[in-house]
Amino acid sequence: MIEERRRVVISNKKGIHARTAAMITSFVNNIRTKYNVKLYIQKENDESRLPLANMLTLAALRIKKGDVLYVIAEGKNGKEAIEEISNYISGEIDQRVNNIDEIDKLLEEHTINITSELKSIREIKNKFGSILNHMGDGICLMDNRGIITYLNPAYENIFNIKKNDLIGRDVKKVCPSRPSIGLLDTKEKIIDILIRGKDGKRILSSSVPIFAQNKFKGVITTYKDVTELEEVIQRLHKAEEKIKYYEEELNKNNYVDEAFNIIIGNSSLLKDVKRLASKAARTSVNVMIRGESGTGKELVAKAIHGASKRKEEAFIKVNCAAIPENLLESELFGYEKGAFTGAAKRKIGKFELANGGTLFLDEIGEINYNLQAKLLRAIQEKEIERLGGNEVIKIDIKIICATNRNLEDMVNNHEFREDLYYRLNVIPIVLPPLRNRKEDIGLLAEHFVEKICKEEGMDGKQISRHVLSHLKEYCWPGNIRELENIITRAITLSDSEQIDVDTFPSYMKNEKRKNDGLINFINGDLARMEEYDREIVRLALKKHKSFNKAAKALGLTHRTISLKAKKYNLI
Ligand SMILES: Nc1ncnc2c1ncn2[C@@H]1O[C@H](COP(=O)(O)OP(=O)(O)OP(=O)(O)O)[C@@H](O)[C@H]1O
């Protein structure tokens, strides 16, 4: 874009007042049309240029005689345009009045324009005023010297102060710690600075500099009261911490150490056992494992040891039923050479061997009454003496006991010491019999097939659903040990890859028939409600062979019975 500029010294006696401005504007308008240019004016020592189109703009510059102006033209014919304008305004403009009517008309038009512009400016001012007055954030305006020029009602609320006490005053004196003061020098915005009100309120302040025509005019600052928000955030943090704590606690409760992976089964009963046993492993207290023979008591004891901090130390098992009564004491506590006839050399007892580790006392119910007292003392005092010796040996042992006997009855019959009972029964873990967790039979059977095939060096044999359903129907008086035996036998006797039902012992088949009865199917014991539910659904499906008919027979919906069949693994 071609730009021309020309320096003009004003020689008009009265400078450029309203009438002169009107005359210039009228002249300039003709020039603009004649040469098709854009025209500007700029006062000397002023950076901003103004469009030369409006008499108001011109008059507002208050140009006096002798002032210097630059006339600027943009456009192809700018040179000619500037020439004519410069000549016009550099002379005695007032003497050029030849048509006073035209000038008056011009002035009248401008007066109308001014009035309507003023009106719209006033409207804008009112709108902004009302917006600022109703804003939730506090607003403070100060000029370029730091004099407070405006405060809105929200500001008064946030700082609990009357605006009249501050307006017109120097911010550095009345609010010396305000971050916005820094802007008077830096003229750079600052965002989201947290300040504190006198009453402890937390207030977020952001300040931006105001520029008009590149001149720094002042600062506008907004203040947001975030006290409540902060409190909510703090409450939220606290709630999050609590949730984290509860989650950790829950995880601790649900956590099962991987040492328990040796225990196969996914039934909810077994999961409960694993969770409790895993917890017991993390403590130093004694554990009593109860359950029928072959339910996995020893396996659980080993897993507890494996999950405890003693896992690198010894796990010593004593089967109290397998050792003759008169030998059990020396087996447990050891003896010195010559302690009794036949004691040719010193023998270290199981307590000493287990020191630092775990002592598993299986069949604890078989210990005689006298030995129970010695056992109690050793556990209580945490020390033992070898038979025939007088050296006191400190022991640090986790005791895990197991029994399938009814210890409570034994206590009542004075066959088992009550004090020892309470000492050992700190965390009782009850292993459910296999018949009460038939959901586990599938997993266990597959586990044993794989294990036995590996041990016997056989190719992988398989168990069909048909065989599995046979296994599930049996009541398993010998529990998992029996299941393992039957699978070993079946694998050995089956000629084909598939394990055959014919290889099952005949008592199993007879038992199956016996168990078709409802209430008696668990050796006369009562089972959990769920087990009966499962049995009823199983029998109904077996008899009716369709969900619809079975549901009708039991007075259930098709959906309910199919859900139950799925839940109980019957399909
Ligand atoms: N959940 C299980 N997963 C895998 N194997 C198991 C499980 N429960 C038991 N067994 C196996 O079954 C057999 C019997 O288990 P264990 O000796 O632990 O039972 P027990 O209750 O101590 O028996 P008893 O009262 O007769 O001493 C073992 O070979 C064991 O490995």
Coordinates of C-alpha atoms and ligand atoms in Angstrom, one line a residue:
M1 CA 0.0 0.0 0.0
I2 CA 1.5 3.4 -1.0
E3 CA 1.6 5.8 1.9
E4 CA 2.3 9.5 1.8
R5 CA 2.8 11.8 4.7
R6 CA 3.2 15.5 5.0
R7 CA 4.1 17.7 8.0
V8 CA 1.8 20.7 8.4
V9 CA 2.1 23.6 10.9
I10 CA -1.2 25.0 11.9
S11 CA -1.3 28.8 11.3
N12 CA -5.1 29.4 11.8
K13 CA -5.3 32.0 14.5
K14 CA -7.9 30.1 16.6
G15 CA -6.4 26.6 15.9
I16 CA -8.8 23.9 15.0
H17 CA -12.1 24.4 16.8
A18 CA -15.5 22.9 16.1
R19 CA -16.3 25.1 13.1
T20 CA -12.8 24.8 11.5
A21 CA -13.0 21.0 12.1
A22 CA -16.3 20.9 10.3
M23 CA -14.9 22.8 7.4
I24 CA -11.8 20.6 7.2
T25 CA -14.0 17.4 7.4
S26 CA -16.2 18.7 4.6
F27 CA -13.2 19.5 2.5
V28 CA -11.5 16.2 3.3
N29 CA -14.6 14.2 2.3
N30 CA -14.5 15.7 -1.2
I31 CA -10.8 15.0 -1.5
R32 CA -11.3 11.4 -0.4
T33 CA -13.9 10.8 -3.1
K34 CA -11.9 12.7 -5.7
Y35 CA -8.7 10.7 -5.2
N36 CA -10.0 7.5 -3.7
V37 CA -7.7 7.5 -0.7
K38 CA -7.8 6.7 3.0
L39 CA -6.8 9.7 5.1
Y40 CA -5.3 10.0 8.6
I41 CA -4.1 12.6 11.0
Q42 CA -1.4 12.3 13.6
K43 CA -0.2 14.9 16.1
E44 CA 3.5 15.4 16.5
N45 CA 4.8 13.3 19.5
D46 CA 1.8 11.1 19.5
E47 CA 2.1 7.5 18.3
S48 CA -1.5 7.0 17.3
R49 CA -2.9 8.0 14.0
L50 CA -6.6 8.8 13.7
P51 CA -8.9 8.5 10.7
L52 CA -9.5 12.0 9.2
A53 CA -13.2 11.5 8.7
N54 CA -15.0 12.8 11.7
M55 CA -15.1 16.5 12.8
L56 CA -15.5 15.3 16.4
T57 CA -12.2 13.4 16.3
L58 CA -10.5 16.4 14.9
A59 CA -12.0 18.9 17.3
A60 CA -11.2 16.6 20.2
L61 CA -7.5 16.9 19.4
R62 CA -7.6 20.6 20.6
I63 CA -5.0 21.7 18.0
K64 CA -3.7 25.2 18.6
K65 CA -2.0 27.6 16.3
G66 CA 1.7 26.5 15.8
D67 CA 0.9 22.8 16.5
V68 CA 2.4 20.3 14.1
L69 CA 0.3 17.7 12.4
Y70 CA 1.1 14.9 10.0
V71 CA -1.4 14.3 7.3
I72 CA -1.2 10.7 6.0
A73 CA -2.8 9.3 2.8
E74 CA -3.0 5.6 1.7
G75 CA -3.8 5.0 -2.0
K76 CA -2.4 5.5 -5.4
N77 CA -3.2 9.2 -5.6
G78 CA -2.1 10.0 -2.1
K79 CA 0.5 12.6 -3.1
E80 CA -2.1 14.8 -4.9
A81 CA -4.6 14.3 -2.0
I82 CA -2.1 15.3 0.6
E83 CA -1.0 18.3 -1.4
E84 CA -4.5 19.7 -1.5
I85 CA -5.3 18.9 2.2
S86 CA -2.0 20.4 3.5
N87 CA -2.6 23.6 1.6
Y88 CA -6.1 23.8 2.9
I89 CA -5.3 23.3 6.6
S90 CA -2.0 25.1 6.8
G91 CA -3.6 28.4 5.9
E92 CA -6.1 30.7 7.7
I93 CA -9.0 28.3 7.5
D94 CA -11.5 30.5 9.2
Q95 CA -11.2 33.1 6.5
R96 CA -12.2 30.6 3.9
V97 CA -15.8 30.6 5.1
N98 CA -17.8 31.5 2.1
N99 CA -20.9 29.5 2.7
I100 CA -21.9 29.8 6.3
D101 CA -25.2 27.9 5.7
E102 CA -23.3 24.9 4.6
I103 CA -21.1 25.0 7.6
D104 CA -24.1 25.3 9.9
K105 CA -25.7 22.4 8.3
L106 CA -22.6 20.4 8.8
L107 CA -22.4 21.4 12.4
E108 CA -26.0 20.5 12.9
E109 CA -25.4 17.0 11.4
H110 CA -22.4 16.5 13.6
T111 CA -24.4 17.6 16.7
I112 CA -27.0 15.0 15.9
N113 CA -24.3 12.3 15.4
I114 CA -22.6 13.3 18.6
T115 CA -25.9 13.1 20.5
S116 CA -26.7 9.6 19.2
E117 CA -23.1 8.4 19.7
L118 CA -23.2 9.7 23.3
K119 CA -26.5 7.9 23.8
S120 CA -25.1 4.6 22.6
I121 CA -22.0 5.1 24.7
R122 CA -24.1 5.8 27.7
E123 CA -26.1 2.6 27.0
I124 CA -23.0 0.6 26.7
K125 CA -21.7 2.1 29.9
N126 CA -24.9 1.2 31.7
K127 CA -24.8 -2.3 30.4
F128 CA -21.2 -2.8 31.5
G129 CA -22.0 -1.1 34.8
S130 CA -24.9 -3.5 35.5
I131 CA -22.8 -6.6 34.4
L132 CA -20.0 -5.6 36.7
N133 CA -22.4 -4.8 39.6
H134 CA -24.0 -8.3 39.3
M135 CA -20.9 -10.3 38.8
G136 CA -20.1 -12.8 41.5
D137 CA -16.4 -12.1 41.2
G138 CA -15.0 -8.9 42.8
I139 CA -13.7 -6.3 40.3
C140 CA -11.2 -3.5 41.0
L141 CA -10.1 -1.0 38.4
M142 CA -7.1 1.3 39.0
D143 CA -5.5 3.9 36.8
N144 CA -1.9 3.9 35.6
R145 CA -0.8 5.6 38.9
G146 CA -2.5 3.0 41.0
I147 CA -5.5 5.1 42.0
I148 CA -8.5 2.9 42.6
T149 CA -11.3 4.1 40.2
Y150 CA -13.9 1.4 40.5
L151 CA -15.0 -1.4 42.8
N152 CA -18.1 -3.6 42.3
P153 CA -20.4 -4.8 45.1
A154 CA -18.9 -8.3 45.0
Y155 CA -15.6 -6.8 45.8
E156 CA -17.2 -5.1 48.9
N157 CA -18.6 -8.5 50.0
I158 CA -15.4 -10.5 49.5
F159 CA -13.2 -8.0 51.4
N160 CA -16.0 -6.8 53.7
I161 CA -15.2 -3.2 52.9
K162 CA -17.1 -0.1 51.7
K163 CA -16.0 1.0 48.2
N164 CA -16.2 4.7 49.2
D165 CA -13.4 4.1 51.7
L166 CA -11.1 3.0 48.8
I167 CA -12.2 4.7 45.6
G168 CA -9.9 7.6 44.7
R169 CA -7.1 6.3 47.0
D170 CA -3.7 4.9 46.1
V171 CA -3.8 1.1 46.1
K172 CA -0.2 1.0 47.4
K173 CA -1.3 2.8 50.6
V174 CA -4.7 1.1 51.2
C175 CA -3.9 -2.4 50.0
P176 CA -0.1 -2.6 50.0
S177 CA 0.1 -6.4 49.7
R178 CA -2.0 -6.8 46.5
P179 CA -0.2 -8.6 43.7
S180 CA -1.8 -6.2 41.2
I181 CA 0.5 -3.4 42.4
G182 CA 3.4 -5.1 40.6
L183 CA 1.6 -4.6 37.3
L184 CA 2.0 -0.8 37.5
D185 CA 5.7 -1.5 36.8
T186 CA 5.7 -4.8 34.9
K187 CA 2.5 -4.2 32.9
E188 CA 2.3 -8.0 32.6
K189 CA -0.7 -10.0 33.6
I190 CA -0.7 -12.3 36.6
I191 CA -3.2 -15.1 36.8
D192 CA -4.7 -17.0 39.7
I193 CA -2.6 -15.8 42.7
L194 CA -4.0 -17.1 46.0
I195 CA -4.3 -14.3 48.6
R196 CA -5.8 -14.3 52.1
G197 CA -8.6 -11.9 53.2
K198 CA -8.4 -10.4 56.6
D199 CA -10.9 -12.9 57.9
G200 CA -8.9 -15.9 56.6
K201 CA -10.9 -16.1 53.3
R202 CA -8.9 -17.7 50.5
I203 CA -9.2 -15.5 47.4
L204 CA -7.9 -16.1 43.9
S205 CA -6.8 -12.9 42.2
S206 CA -6.0 -12.3 38.5
S207 CA -4.8 -8.9 37.1
V208 CA -4.4 -7.7 33.5
P209 CA -3.1 -4.4 32.3
I210 CA -5.4 -2.1 30.3
F211 CA -4.0 -0.5 27.2
A212 CA -5.7 2.1 25.0
Q213 CA -4.0 3.2 21.8
N214 CA -0.9 1.5 23.0
K215 CA -0.9 3.5 26.2
F216 CA -0.9 1.9 29.6
K217 CA -4.1 3.1 31.2
G218 CA -4.4 1.0 34.4
V219 CA -5.1 -2.4 35.8
I220 CA -8.3 -4.5 36.1
T221 CA -8.2 -7.2 38.8
T222 CA -10.8 -9.9 39.5
Y223 CA -11.1 -11.6 42.8
K224 CA -12.8 -15.0 43.3
D225 CA -13.7 -16.2 46.8
V226 CA -12.5 -19.8 46.7
T227 CA -12.8 -20.5 50.5
E228 CA -15.8 -22.8 50.1
L229 CA -14.3 -24.4 47.0
E230 CA -11.1 -25.0 48.9
E231 CA -13.1 -26.5 51.8
V232 CA -15.0 -28.8 49.3
I233 CA -11.7 -29.7 47.7
Q234 CA -10.2 -30.5 51.2
R235 CA -13.2 -32.5 52.1
L236 CA -12.9 -34.3 48.8
H237 CA -9.2 -35.1 49.5
K238 CA -10.1 -36.4 52.9
A239 CA -12.9 -38.5 51.4
E240 CA -10.4 -39.8 48.8
E241 CA -7.9 -40.7 51.5
K242 CA -10.7 -42.5 53.5
I243 CA -11.7 -44.4 50.4
K244 CA -8.1 -45.3 49.8
Y245 CA -7.7 -46.5 53.4
Y246 CA -10.9 -48.6 53.2
E247 CA -9.9 -50.0 49.9
E248 CA -6.5 -51.0 51.3
E249 CA -8.2 -52.5 54.3
L250 CA -10.6 -54.4 52.0
N251 CA -7.7 -55.6 49.9
K252 CA -5.9 -56.7 53.0
N253 CA -9.0 -58.6 54.0
N254 CA -9.5 -60.1 50.5
Y255 CA -5.8 -60.6 49.9
V256 CA -4.8 -64.2 49.5
D257 CA -1.0 -65.0 49.5
E258 CA 0.1 -67.0 46.4
A259 CA 1.3 -69.7 48.8
F260 CA -2.4 -70.7 48.9
N261 CA -2.3 -71.5 45.1
I262 CA -1.5 -75.1 46.1
I263 CA -5.1 -75.3 47.4
I264 CA -7.3 -76.0 44.4
G265 CA -10.9 -74.8 44.4
N266 CA -12.9 -71.8 43.7
S267 CA -16.0 -72.3 45.7
S268 CA -17.0 -69.4 48.0
L269 CA -16.6 -71.7 51.0
L270 CA -13.0 -72.5 50.1
K271 CA -12.3 -68.8 49.1
D272 CA -13.4 -67.8 52.6
V273 CA -11.0 -70.3 54.1
K274 CA -8.1 -69.1 52.0
R275 CA -8.8 -65.5 52.9
L276 CA -8.9 -66.3 56.6
A277 CA -5.9 -68.5 56.5
S278 CA -3.9 -65.9 54.6
K279 CA -4.7 -63.4 57.3
A280 CA -3.7 -65.9 60.0
A281 CA -0.4 -66.3 58.2
R282 CA 0.4 -62.6 58.6
T283 CA 0.1 -62.8 62.4
S284 CA 2.1 -64.8 64.9
V285 CA -1.0 -66.2 66.7
N286 CA -1.8 -69.9 66.9
V287 CA -4.1 -71.5 64.4
M288 CA -6.5 -74.4 64.8
I289 CA -7.6 -76.2 61.6
R290 CA -10.8 -78.3 61.9
G291 CA -12.3 -80.5 59.3
E292 CA -13.1 -84.0 58.3
S293 CA -10.3 -86.4 57.3
G294 CA -8.9 -85.7 53.9
T295 CA -10.3 -82.1 53.5
G296 CA -6.8 -80.6 53.2
K297 CA -5.9 -79.5 56.7
E298 CA -2.2 -80.3 56.3
L299 CA -2.2 -78.6 52.9
V300 CA -3.7 -75.4 54.5
A301 CA -1.1 -75.6 57.4
K302 CA 1.7 -75.8 54.8
A303 CA 0.2 -72.8 52.9
I304 CA 0.0 -70.8 56.1
H305 CA 3.6 -71.5 56.8
G306 CA 4.5 -70.7 53.2
A307 CA 2.7 -67.4 53.4
S308 CA 4.2 -66.4 56.8
K309 CA 7.4 -64.5 57.4
R310 CA 8.8 -67.9 58.7
K311 CA 8.6 -69.5 55.3
E312 CA 12.4 -69.8 55.0
E313 CA 12.5 -71.7 58.3
A314 CA 11.4 -75.2 59.1
F315 CA 7.9 -76.6 58.8
I316 CA 7.8 -79.6 61.2
K317 CA 4.8 -81.9 61.3
V318 CA 4.0 -84.2 64.2
N319 CA 1.1 -86.6 63.8
C320 CA 0.1 -87.0 67.4
A321 CA -2.1 -90.0 66.6
A322 CA 0.7 -91.9 64.8
I323 CA 3.2 -91.8 67.7
P324 CA 2.8 -94.1 70.6
E325 CA 1.6 -92.2 73.7
N326 CA 4.8 -93.0 75.7
L327 CA 7.1 -91.7 72.9
L328 CA 5.2 -88.6 72.0
E329 CA 6.7 -86.5 74.9
S330 CA 10.3 -87.3 73.9
E331 CA 9.4 -86.8 70.3
L332 CA 8.2 -83.3 71.0
F333 CA 10.7 -82.1 73.6
G334 CA 13.8 -84.4 72.9
Y335 CA 15.9 -86.0 75.5
E336 CA 19.4 -86.0 76.9
K337 CA 21.7 -89.0 76.7
G338 CA 20.8 -91.4 79.5
A339 CA 17.5 -89.8 80.2
F340 CA 15.9 -93.2 80.2
T341 CA 16.8 -96.7 79.4
G342 CA 17.7 -96.8 75.7
A343 CA 18.5 -93.1 75.5
A344 CA 22.0 -93.8 74.1
K345 CA 22.5 -90.3 72.8
R346 CA 20.9 -86.9 72.9
K347 CA 17.8 -86.4 70.7
I348 CA 16.6 -83.1 69.5
G349 CA 12.8 -82.8 69.8
K350 CA 10.3 -81.4 67.2
F351 CA 9.9 -78.1 69.2
E352 CA 13.6 -77.4 68.8
L353 CA 13.7 -78.5 65.2
A354 CA 10.8 -76.1 64.5
N355 CA 12.5 -73.2 66.3
G356 CA 12.1 -70.1 64.2
G357 CA 9.5 -71.8 62.0
T358 CA 6.2 -73.6 62.3
L359 CA 5.2 -76.7 64.3
F360 CA 2.2 -78.5 62.9
L361 CA 0.5 -80.7 65.5
D362 CA -1.8 -82.9 63.5
E363 CA -4.5 -84.9 65.3
I364 CA -4.0 -82.7 68.4
G365 CA -7.1 -84.4 70.0
E366 CA -5.1 -87.6 70.4
I367 CA -2.6 -86.1 73.0
N368 CA -3.1 -87.5 76.5
Y369 CA -4.2 -85.3 79.3
N370 CA -0.8 -85.2 81.1
L371 CA 1.2 -84.3 78.0
Q372 CA -1.4 -81.6 77.3
A373 CA -0.3 -79.8 80.4
K374 CA 3.4 -79.9 79.3
L375 CA 2.4 -78.7 75.9
L376 CA 0.5 -75.8 77.3
R377 CA 3.5 -74.8 79.5
A378 CA 5.8 -74.9 76.5
I379 CA 3.5 -72.8 74.4
Q380 CA 2.8 -70.3 77.2
E381 CA 6.4 -69.9 78.5
K382 CA 7.9 -70.2 75.0
E383 CA 10.6 -72.5 76.4
I384 CA 11.2 -76.2 76.8
E385 CA 13.6 -78.6 78.6
R386 CA 14.8 -81.8 77.0
L387 CA 13.8 -84.9 79.0
G388 CA 16.5 -85.7 81.5
G389 CA 18.1 -82.3 81.0
N390 CA 17.9 -79.0 82.9
E391 CA 18.9 -76.6 80.2
V392 CA 16.0 -74.2 79.4
I393 CA 15.7 -73.7 75.7
K394 CA 13.9 -70.6 74.4
I395 CA 11.6 -71.3 71.5
D396 CA 10.0 -69.0 68.9
I397 CA 7.4 -71.1 67.1
K398 CA 4.1 -70.6 65.3
I399 CA 1.8 -73.5 66.3
I400 CA -0.7 -74.8 63.9
C401 CA -2.9 -77.6 65.1
A402 CA -5.4 -79.8 63.3
T403 CA -8.1 -82.2 64.3
N404 CA -11.2 -83.8 63.0
R405 CA -12.4 -84.5 66.6
N406 CA -15.0 -82.5 68.4
L407 CA -12.7 -80.7 70.9
E408 CA -15.6 -78.9 72.6
D409 CA -17.1 -82.2 73.6
M410 CA -13.7 -83.4 74.7
V411 CA -13.3 -80.3 76.9
N412 CA -16.7 -81.0 78.4
N413 CA -15.8 -84.6 79.0
H414 CA -12.4 -83.5 80.6
E415 CA -10.5 -85.3 77.8
F416 CA -9.0 -82.1 76.5
R417 CA -7.7 -79.3 78.7
E418 CA -9.8 -76.2 78.4
D419 CA -6.8 -73.9 79.0
L420 CA -4.9 -75.6 76.2
Y421 CA -8.0 -75.5 74.0
Y422 CA -8.2 -71.7 74.3
R423 CA -4.5 -71.3 73.8
L424 CA -4.5 -73.2 70.6
N425 CA -7.9 -72.1 69.2
V426 CA -7.0 -68.5 68.7
I427 CA -7.8 -68.5 65.0
P428 CA -10.1 -71.4 64.1
I429 CA -10.3 -72.4 60.5
V430 CA -13.0 -74.9 59.5
L431 CA -12.4 -76.7 56.2
P432 CA -15.7 -77.6 54.5
P433 CA -16.1 -81.2 53.4
L434 CA -16.0 -81.8 49.6
R435 CA -19.7 -82.7 49.5
N436 CA -20.5 -79.1 50.6
R437 CA -18.5 -77.6 47.8
K438 CA -19.1 -79.7 44.8
E439 CA -18.3 -76.8 42.5
D440 CA -14.7 -77.6 43.3
I441 CA -14.9 -81.2 42.1
G442 CA -14.3 -80.3 38.4
L443 CA -11.1 -78.3 39.2
L444 CA -9.8 -80.8 41.7
A445 CA -10.4 -83.7 39.3
E446 CA -8.6 -82.0 36.5
H447 CA -5.8 -81.1 38.9
F448 CA -5.4 -84.7 40.0
V449 CA -5.6 -86.1 36.4
E450 CA -2.8 -83.8 35.4
K451 CA -0.7 -84.5 38.5
I452 CA -1.1 -88.3 38.3
C453 CA -0.5 -88.5 34.6
K454 CA 2.7 -86.5 35.1
E455 CA 3.8 -88.7 38.1
E456 CA 3.1 -91.9 36.1
G457 CA 4.6 -90.6 32.9
M458 CA 1.3 -91.2 31.0
D459 CA -0.1 -89.1 28.1
G460 CA -2.7 -86.7 29.3
K461 CA -6.0 -88.5 30.0
Q462 CA -9.2 -86.6 30.0
I463 CA -12.3 -86.4 32.0
S464 CA -15.7 -86.1 30.2
R465 CA -18.6 -84.1 31.4
H466 CA -20.5 -87.3 31.9
V467 CA -17.8 -88.7 34.3
L468 CA -17.6 -85.3 36.1
S469 CA -21.4 -85.4 36.7
H470 CA -20.9 -88.9 38.3
L471 CA -18.2 -87.5 40.5
K472 CA -20.4 -84.6 41.5
E473 CA -23.3 -86.9 42.5
Y474 CA -21.2 -88.9 44.9
C475 CA -21.1 -87.8 48.6
W476 CA -17.3 -88.1 49.2
P477 CA -17.0 -89.3 52.8
G478 CA -13.3 -89.5 52.3
N479 CA -13.2 -86.0 50.9
I480 CA -10.3 -84.9 48.6
R481 CA -8.0 -87.8 49.6
E482 CA -10.7 -90.2 48.3
L483 CA -11.2 -88.2 45.1
E484 CA -7.5 -88.4 44.5
N485 CA -7.5 -92.1 45.1
I486 CA -10.4 -92.7 42.8
I487 CA -8.9 -90.7 40.0
T488 CA -5.5 -92.5 40.4
R489 CA -7.4 -95.8 40.1
A490 CA -9.4 -94.6 37.1
I491 CA -6.4 -93.4 35.3
T492 CA -4.5 -96.6 35.9
L493 CA -7.5 -98.8 34.9
S494 CA -8.8 -96.8 31.9
D495 CA -7.5 -98.2 28.6
S496 CA -8.6 -95.2 26.5
E497 CA -7.7 -91.6 26.7
Q498 CA -11.0 -90.8 28.3
I499 CA -11.4 -91.8 31.9
D500 CA -14.2 -94.4 32.2
V501 CA -17.0 -94.5 34.8
D502 CA -16.7 -98.3 34.8
T503 CA -13.4 -97.9 36.6
F504 CA -15.1 -96.3 39.6
P505 CA -15.5 -98.6 42.5
S506 CA -18.9 -100.2 42.8
Y507 CA -19.6 -98.7 46.2
M508 CA -19.5 -95.3 44.4
K509 CA -22.2 -96.3 42.0
N510 CA -24.4 -97.7 44.8
E511 CA -23.8 -94.6 46.8
K512 CA -24.9 -92.5 43.9
R513 CA -28.3 -94.1 43.9
K514 CA -28.6 -93.7 47.6
N515 CA -27.8 -90.0 47.2
D516 CA -30.7 -89.4 44.9
G517 CA -32.7 -88.8 48.0
L518 CA -33.0 -85.2 49.0
I519 CA -32.4 -84.7 52.7
N520 CA -30.3 -87.8 53.4
F521 CA -27.8 -87.2 50.7
I522 CA -25.2 -85.9 53.1
N523 CA -24.6 -88.8 55.5
G524 CA -27.5 -87.6 57.5
D525 CA -25.9 -84.2 58.2
L526 CA -27.6 -81.0 57.3
A527 CA -26.0 -79.1 54.5
R528 CA -26.1 -75.5 53.5
M529 CA -29.4 -74.3 52.0
E530 CA -27.7 -73.7 48.7
E531 CA -26.7 -77.4 48.5
Y532 CA -30.3 -78.5 48.8
D533 CA -31.3 -75.9 46.3
R534 CA -28.8 -77.2 43.9
E535 CA -29.9 -80.8 44.5
I536 CA -33.6 -80.0 43.9
V537 CA -32.8 -78.1 40.6
R538 CA -30.5 -81.0 39.5
L539 CA -33.3 -83.6 40.2
A540 CA -35.9 -81.5 38.4
L541 CA -33.7 -81.1 35.3
K542 CA -32.8 -84.7 35.3
K543 CA -36.5 -85.8 35.5
H544 CA -37.9 -83.2 33.1
K545 CA -35.0 -82.7 30.7
S546 CA -36.1 -79.2 29.8
F547 CA -35.9 -75.9 31.6
N548 CA -39.6 -75.2 30.8
K549 CA -40.9 -78.4 32.3
A550 CA -38.5 -78.4 35.3
A551 CA -39.4 -74.8 36.1
K552 CA -43.1 -75.6 35.9
A553 CA -42.7 -78.5 38.2
L554 CA -40.9 -76.4 40.8
G555 CA -43.1 -73.3 40.4
L556 CA -40.2 -71.2 39.0
T557 CA -39.7 -69.2 35.9
H558 CA -37.7 -70.4 33.0
R559 CA -35.2 -67.7 33.7
T560 CA -34.8 -68.5 37.4
I561 CA -34.2 -72.2 36.7
S562 CA -31.7 -71.5 33.9
L563 CA -29.8 -69.1 36.1
K564 CA -29.7 -71.6 38.9
A565 CA -28.5 -74.4 36.5
K566 CA -25.7 -72.1 35.4
K567 CA -24.8 -71.1 38.9
Y568 CA -24.6 -74.7 40.1
N569 CA -22.7 -75.8 37.1
L570 CA -25.5 -78.2 36.0
I571 CA -25.4 -77.4 32.3
Ligands
LIG1 N1 -7.9 -78.1 47.9 C1 -7.0 -79.0 47.6 N2 -6.3 -78.9 46.4 C2 -5.4 -79.9 46.1 N3 -5.2 -80.9 46.8 C3 -5.8 -81.1 48.0 C4 -6.7 -80.1 48.4 N4 -7.2 -80.5 49.6 C5 -6.6 -81.7 49.9 N5 -5.8 -82.0 48.9 C6 -5.0 -83.2 48.8 O1 -5.7 -84.2 49.5 C7 -4.9 -85.0 50.3 C8 -5.4 -85.0 51.7 O2 -5.1 -83.7 52.2 P1 -4.6 -83.4 53.7 O3 -3.6 -84.5 54.1 O4 -4.1 -82.0 53.7 O5 -5.9 -83.6 54.4 P2 -6.1 -83.6 56.0 O6 -7.4 -82.9 56.3 O7 -4.9 -83.1 56.7 O8 -6.3 -85.1 56.3 P3 -6.2 -85.9 57.7 O9 -7.2 -85.4 58.6 O10 -6.6 -87.3 57.3 O11 -4.8 -85.8 58.1 C9 -3.5 -84.6 50.1 O12 -2.9 -85.3 49.1 C10 -3.7 -83.1 49.6 O13 -2.6 -82.7 48.9

